[in-house]
Amino acid sequence: MAELKAPRGTIDRFPPYSERCEHVIKCFVDACRAHDYRIVHTPTFEDTRLFTRGVGESTDIVMKEMYSFKDKKGRDLSLRPEMTAGVIRALIEAGRRYTGQIEKLAYYGPMFRYDRPQKGRYREFFQVGIEAIGDTSPYLDVDVILLGWDYLLNLGIKPDDMVVIVNSIGDAEDRKTYLKILREHLKKVEDELCDDCKSRLDTNTLRVFDCKNPKCKELVSDAPRPLKHISSANREHFDIVIKMLESFGINYRIDEDIVRGLDYYTHTVFEVFPTGEEEASQGALLGGGRYDGLFATLSNGELDFPAVGFASGVERVLEAVDWDSQDKKAISELDFYVVILGDNAKSQAYKIVRKLQQWGFSADIDYRAGKLKSQFKRSEARNAKSIMIIGDDEINAGIVKFKPSKDKEIELSLSCFDMENPPDEIMSPP
Ligand code: AMP
């Protein structure tokens, strides 16, 4: 049999990488708690039509990057390439109505895209994200951007080291007028556009702004931009967002070129980049915006609730964090490593480990026992903060040796492990 390997574009995550991923998620969840967003879980696979309708038939994600398959009953399913469409589908299915109240939801989990694998781009990757549903207020757009900002701050990324790139693409009405103008402009240079842009000219015209082809970049450089063609009410919405970002001292820049790749966006669209890496091909640390039309699209026009959110790639964010200053927080530390000397000590040692765990410490034991030197080596490899030595001689003398550090040793009475609470010597070693 051929050698078995992880599929191309996927990664196996071992500590400390896996712990760093968990730490990114924890910093995200902390920010969510602060802004009152609550966790939602939806399936990793969905009816393929959810994405063709919700994300857009002519987007790269749907056209080129979906993992689609038929199940045993011939149903067309796809692994989720993103989660917004799934969350909105779930809310519609649960019969949610947003008349008078809003709902703030957060998620994290694996997403799947048949992307070209490279650093920071995988075929299975983790995303964290939020959706705020039920209100058109520009202040809610600001809340979403600030939550994203806070999550990155929680990770120790400095405010000067990141920038929010923000734009408005207006509402559906604005878009109709604007797309006409843009298409007229592009028709003049149609022959010179790359094949992708040519084929999207009538379906997903806005994507020309995302095209990396140098010729296309040049051709669209003087094309009209959406921001100049939005209604005055929608401009006001955008001005409030900008004013608030300004007043909170957020490092931001208006970039009329960002339109975001997915069909469902309206009004505010934004991306957060590490400063100086705005052109990075791996994509942003975080990207999102308003999508007031998605409920209508997914409910056949029956429901019409506004929403705004973002998604952030965990692996991408991981690359931007200075882990040398973070590792202590990110890597799970072991409080106690229990070393066993002698056969009779074994059962007593397991009882002590259990007690340490019940007291709320992390504790592990050397299952191999054997020579003291090898056990100490293994405790070092695990980065244990302190060691307990439990040997036949100690048990006979009714004690346990506790080493809170390399050059310190304290004798504890065996009986203290019968107590409900840990002794002072353990809580604050002398
Ligand atoms: P998008 O859904 O394309 O707006 O992307 C949102 C976030 O997911 C960004 O932070 C991206 O860096 C991240 N992302 C998108 N595609 C991938 C991928 N193939 N691998 C890793 N991260 C990704």
Tab-separated table of C-alpha atoms in Angstrom, residues 167-426:
chain	number	residue	atom	x	y	z
A	167	ASN	CA	-15.204	50.848	2.494
A	168	SER	CA	-18.905	51.043	1.686
A	169	ILE	CA	-20.499	49.412	-1.336
A	170	GLY	CA	-23.988	50.777	-0.576
A	171	ASP	CA	-27.258	48.853	-0.706
A	172	ALA	CA	-28.890	46.776	-3.448
A	173	GLU	CA	-30.338	49.888	-5.146
A	174	ASP	CA	-26.955	51.634	-5.179
A	175	ARG	CA	-25.396	48.515	-6.551
A	176	LYS	CA	-27.783	48.278	-9.501
A	177	THR	CA	-26.954	51.824	-10.617
A	178	TYR	CA	-23.276	51.442	-9.934
A	179	LEU	CA	-22.843	48.094	-11.689
A	180	LYS	CA	-24.316	49.592	-14.849
A	181	ILE	CA	-21.707	52.346	-14.763
A	182	LEU	CA	-18.889	49.893	-13.988
A	183	ARG	CA	-19.911	47.474	-16.753
A	184	GLU	CA	-20.042	50.288	-19.286
A	185	HIS	CA	-16.511	51.239	-18.298
A	186	LEU	CA	-15.208	47.673	-18.440
A	187	LYS	CA	-16.890	46.792	-21.738
A	188	LYS	CA	-14.520	49.270	-23.371
A	189	VAL	CA	-11.502	47.219	-22.265
A	190	GLU	CA	-13.185	43.790	-22.172
A	191	ASP	CA	-10.790	42.171	-24.683
A	192	GLU	CA	-7.795	42.973	-22.515
A	193	LEU	CA	-9.206	41.505	-19.256
A	194	CYS	CA	-8.095	38.070	-18.053
A	195	ASP	CA	-10.420	35.132	-18.810
A	196	ASP	CA	-11.760	35.010	-15.235
A	197	CYS	CA	-12.686	38.685	-15.227
A	198	LYS	CA	-14.169	38.413	-18.700
A	199	SER	CA	-16.417	35.550	-17.665
A	200	ARG	CA	-17.501	37.395	-14.513
A	201	LEU	CA	-18.172	40.685	-16.254
A	202	ASP	CA	-21.940	40.208	-16.311
A	203	THR	CA	-22.327	38.060	-13.221
A	204	ASN	CA	-19.871	39.129	-10.527
A	205	THR	CA	-18.489	42.354	-11.911
A	206	LEU	CA	-17.241	43.696	-8.576
A	207	ARG	CA	-14.649	40.929	-8.413
A	208	VAL	CA	-12.439	42.760	-10.938
A	209	PHE	CA	-11.213	44.776	-7.970
A	210	ASP	CA	-9.911	41.604	-6.303
A	211	CYS	CA	-8.134	40.295	-9.439
A	212	LYS	CA	-4.381	39.944	-8.920
A	213	ASN	CA	-3.589	39.941	-12.660
A	214	PRO	CA	-1.331	43.008	-13.260
A	215	LYS	CA	-3.036	43.855	-16.564
A	216	CYS	CA	-6.494	43.753	-14.934
A	217	LYS	CA	-5.180	45.864	-12.045
A	218	GLU	CA	-4.011	48.478	-14.530
A	219	LEU	CA	-7.273	48.390	-16.484
A	220	VAL	CA	-9.451	48.913	-13.397
A	221	SER	CA	-7.210	51.566	-11.871
A	222	ASP	CA	-9.330	54.371	-13.319
A	223	ALA	CA	-12.684	52.552	-13.143
A	224	PRO	CA	-15.411	54.238	-11.069
A	225	ARG	CA	-15.578	53.011	-7.452
A	226	PRO	CA	-18.784	52.130	-5.504
A	227	LEU	CA	-18.253	54.655	-2.693
A	228	LYS	CA	-18.776	57.612	-5.073
A	229	HIS	CA	-22.100	56.162	-6.209
A	230	ILE	CA	-23.959	55.418	-2.974
A	231	SER	CA	-27.027	57.351	-1.812
A	232	SER	CA	-26.626	60.173	0.687
A	233	ALA	CA	-28.397	58.148	3.419
A	234	ASN	CA	-25.962	55.295	2.894
A	235	ARG	CA	-23.038	57.728	2.845
A	236	GLU	CA	-24.257	58.990	6.223
A	237	HIS	CA	-24.220	55.413	7.552
A	238	PHE	CA	-20.621	55.060	6.400
A	239	ASP	CA	-19.614	58.449	7.847
A	240	ILE	CA	-20.875	57.374	11.293
A	241	VAL	CA	-18.774	54.198	11.112
A	242	ILE	CA	-15.711	56.253	10.209
A	243	LYS	CA	-16.379	58.869	12.885
A	244	MET	CA	-16.672	56.177	15.558
A	245	LEU	CA	-13.489	54.377	14.463
A	246	GLU	CA	-11.771	57.756	14.583
A	247	SER	CA	-13.090	58.523	18.072
A	248	PHE	CA	-11.917	55.152	19.412
A	249	GLY	CA	-8.433	55.744	18.007
A	250	ILE	CA	-8.588	52.699	15.705
A	251	ASN	CA	-5.904	52.656	13.042
A	252	TYR	CA	-8.025	52.652	9.874
A	253	ARG	CA	-7.848	53.572	6.210
A	254	ILE	CA	-10.621	53.973	3.651
A	255	ASP	CA	-9.852	51.902	0.578
A	256	GLU	CA	-12.403	52.231	-2.187
A	257	ASP	CA	-11.066	49.073	-3.839
A	258	ILE	CA	-12.165	46.564	-1.236
A	259	VAL	CA	-15.467	45.058	-2.219
A	260	ARG	CA	-15.049	41.538	-0.681
A	261	GLY	CA	-15.359	38.358	-2.685
A	262	LEU	CA	-18.756	37.128	-1.564
A	263	ASP	CA	-22.000	38.214	-3.187
A	264	TYR	CA	-23.947	38.966	-0.050
A	265	TYR	CA	-22.195	42.089	1.199
A	266	THR	CA	-23.864	45.528	1.429
A	267	HIS	CA	-22.887	48.847	3.042
A	268	THR	CA	-19.791	48.569	5.234
A	269	VAL	CA	-17.084	46.115	4.152
A	270	PHE	CA	-13.788	45.838	5.993
A	271	GLU	CA	-10.609	43.836	6.377
A	272	VAL	CA	-7.889	43.932	9.024
A	273	PHE	CA	-4.264	43.472	7.922
A	274	PRO	CA	-0.915	43.498	9.679
A	275	THR	CA	0.466	46.996	8.960
A	276	GLY	CA	2.431	46.999	5.726
A	277	GLU	CA	1.005	43.682	4.523
A	278	GLU	CA	-2.174	44.962	2.917
A	279	GLU	CA	-1.225	43.328	-0.368
A	280	ALA	CA	-0.388	39.942	1.183
A	281	SER	CA	-1.733	37.084	-0.912
A	282	GLN	CA	-2.634	34.993	2.136
A	283	GLY	CA	-5.500	37.379	2.757
A	284	ALA	CA	-6.497	39.443	5.714
A	285	LEU	CA	-6.338	38.597	9.422
A	286	LEU	CA	-10.029	39.197	9.411
A	287	GLY	CA	-12.670	40.265	6.915
A	288	GLY	CA	-16.334	41.085	7.042
A	289	GLY	CA	-19.118	43.542	6.554
A	290	ARG	CA	-22.846	44.039	6.387
A	291	TYR	CA	-25.083	41.661	4.441
A	292	ASP	CA	-28.595	42.989	4.682
A	293	GLY	CA	-29.859	40.938	1.736
A	294	LEU	CA	-28.860	37.453	2.810
A	295	PHE	CA	-32.002	36.580	4.784
A	296	ALA	CA	-34.122	37.472	1.754
A	297	THR	CA	-31.901	35.444	-0.574
A	298	LEU	CA	-32.031	32.348	1.617
A	299	SER	CA	-35.748	32.584	2.489
A	300	ASN	CA	-36.986	33.167	-1.079
A	301	GLY	CA	-37.783	36.752	-0.215
A	302	GLU	CA	-40.004	35.835	2.723
A	303	LEU	CA	-37.803	37.325	5.450
A	304	ASP	CA	-35.774	40.474	5.412
A	305	PHE	CA	-33.503	41.006	8.420
A	306	PRO	CA	-30.284	42.994	8.366
A	307	ALA	CA	-27.021	41.512	9.629
A	308	VAL	CA	-23.335	42.296	9.956
A	309	GLY	CA	-20.322	40.134	10.839
A	310	PHE	CA	-16.763	39.051	10.208
A	311	ALA	CA	-14.682	35.899	9.838
A	312	SER	CA	-11.035	35.428	10.701
A	313	GLY	CA	-8.592	32.717	9.672
A	314	VAL	CA	-6.963	31.212	12.772
A	315	GLU	CA	-3.807	29.976	10.961
A	316	ARG	CA	-3.361	33.377	9.338
A	317	VAL	CA	-3.701	35.186	12.684
A	318	LEU	CA	-1.309	32.715	14.269
A	319	GLU	CA	1.401	33.865	11.846
A	320	ALA	CA	0.980	37.473	12.956
A	321	VAL	CA	1.411	36.818	16.696
A	322	ASP	CA	4.754	37.238	18.457
A	323	TRP	CA	4.691	33.867	20.212
A	324	ASP	CA	7.968	34.402	22.079
A	325	SER	CA	6.186	36.857	24.316
A	326	GLN	CA	3.012	34.758	24.400
A	327	ASP	CA	4.048	31.145	24.783
A	328	LYS	CA	3.681	30.951	28.554
A	329	LYS	CA	0.027	31.853	28.184
A	330	ALA	CA	-0.590	29.703	25.125
A	331	ILE	CA	1.136	26.447	26.050
A	332	SER	CA	-0.658	24.343	28.615
A	333	GLU	CA	1.661	24.015	31.605
A	334	LEU	CA	1.830	20.998	33.848
A	335	ASP	CA	1.684	21.838	37.578
A	336	PHE	CA	2.941	18.505	38.921
A	337	TYR	CA	4.922	15.611	37.579
A	338	VAL	CA	4.855	12.644	39.937
A	339	VAL	CA	7.931	10.434	40.083
A	340	ILE	CA	7.680	6.896	41.492
A	341	LEU	CA	10.472	4.987	43.259
A	342	GLY	CA	9.672	1.381	44.109
A	343	ASP	CA	6.798	-0.994	43.534
A	344	ASN	CA	4.978	-0.404	46.792
A	345	ALA	CA	4.838	3.348	46.175
A	346	LYS	CA	2.921	2.937	42.910
A	347	SER	CA	-0.646	2.700	44.141
A	348	GLN	CA	-0.040	5.490	46.653
A	349	ALA	CA	1.403	7.657	43.860
A	350	TYR	CA	-1.682	7.197	41.662
A	351	LYS	CA	-3.873	8.241	44.609
A	352	ILE	CA	-1.801	11.386	45.093
A	353	VAL	CA	-2.049	12.319	41.396
A	354	ARG	CA	-5.805	11.882	41.603
A	355	LYS	CA	-5.952	14.134	44.673
A	356	LEU	CA	-3.841	16.830	42.981
A	357	GLN	CA	-6.216	16.757	40.014
A	358	GLN	CA	-9.235	16.993	42.311
A	359	TRP	CA	-7.644	20.005	44.021
A	360	GLY	CA	-7.647	21.674	40.604
A	361	PHE	CA	-4.016	21.226	39.565
A	362	SER	CA	-2.798	19.605	36.377
A	363	ALA	CA	-0.827	16.512	37.316
A	364	ASP	CA	0.702	13.584	35.500
A	365	ILE	CA	2.663	10.567	36.616
A	366	ASP	CA	5.651	8.713	35.208
A	367	TYR	CA	4.003	5.487	34.038
A	368	ARG	CA	7.349	3.919	33.247
A	369	ALA	CA	8.922	4.703	36.652
A	370	GLY	CA	12.440	3.190	36.529
A	371	LYS	CA	15.576	5.250	37.209
A	372	LEU	CA	15.163	8.588	38.987
A	373	LYS	CA	17.376	10.347	36.416
A	374	SER	CA	15.243	9.229	33.461
A	375	GLN	CA	12.069	10.269	35.271
A	376	PHE	CA	13.521	13.735	35.962
A	377	LYS	CA	14.459	14.016	32.275
A	378	ARG	CA	10.924	13.195	31.233
A	379	SER	CA	9.542	15.772	33.675
A	380	GLU	CA	11.805	18.375	32.053
A	381	ALA	CA	10.637	17.383	28.574
A	382	ARG	CA	7.067	18.034	29.711
A	383	ASN	CA	8.082	21.383	31.214
A	384	ALA	CA	6.573	20.486	34.601
A	385	LYS	CA	6.525	23.348	37.113
A	386	SER	CA	7.164	21.072	40.099
A	387	ILE	CA	7.831	17.458	40.999
A	388	MET	CA	6.501	15.095	43.658
A	389	ILE	CA	8.744	12.181	44.585
A	390	ILE	CA	6.900	9.189	45.968
A	391	GLY	CA	9.126	6.256	46.952
A	392	ASP	CA	8.930	3.164	49.127
A	393	ASP	CA	11.181	4.752	51.775
A	394	GLU	CA	9.097	7.935	51.860
A	395	ILE	CA	5.838	5.997	52.160
A	396	ASN	CA	7.277	4.001	55.065
A	397	ALA	CA	8.246	7.260	56.762
A	398	GLY	CA	4.769	8.720	56.080
A	399	ILE	CA	6.059	11.520	53.832
A	400	VAL	CA	6.187	12.731	50.216
A	401	LYS	CA	9.002	14.857	48.764
A	402	PHE	CA	7.848	17.980	46.943
A	403	LYS	CA	10.258	19.875	44.682
A	404	PRO	CA	8.698	23.263	43.763
A	405	SER	CA	11.915	24.091	41.877
A	406	LYS	CA	15.228	22.443	40.952
A	407	ASP	CA	17.126	23.387	44.120
A	408	LYS	CA	14.294	23.204	46.650
A	409	GLU	CA	12.858	20.188	48.404
A	410	ILE	CA	10.040	20.143	50.973
A	411	GLU	CA	8.778	17.168	52.943
A	412	LEU	CA	5.011	16.899	53.110
A	413	SER	CA	3.151	14.555	55.406
A	414	LEU	CA	1.292	11.787	53.538
A	415	SER	CA	-1.789	12.562	55.579
A	416	CYS	CA	-2.193	16.004	53.981
A	417	PHE	CA	-3.394	14.174	50.851
A	418	ASP	CA	-6.443	13.012	52.806
A	419	MET	CA	-7.553	16.611	53.307
A	420	GLU	CA	-10.247	18.429	51.346
A	421	ASN	CA	-7.976	21.377	50.511
A	422	PRO	CA	-4.288	21.478	49.531
A	423	PRO	CA	-1.756	22.413	52.262
A	424	ASP	CA	-0.207	25.905	52.349
A	425	GLU	CA	3.186	24.509	51.278
A	426	ILE	CA	1.653	23.529	47.927
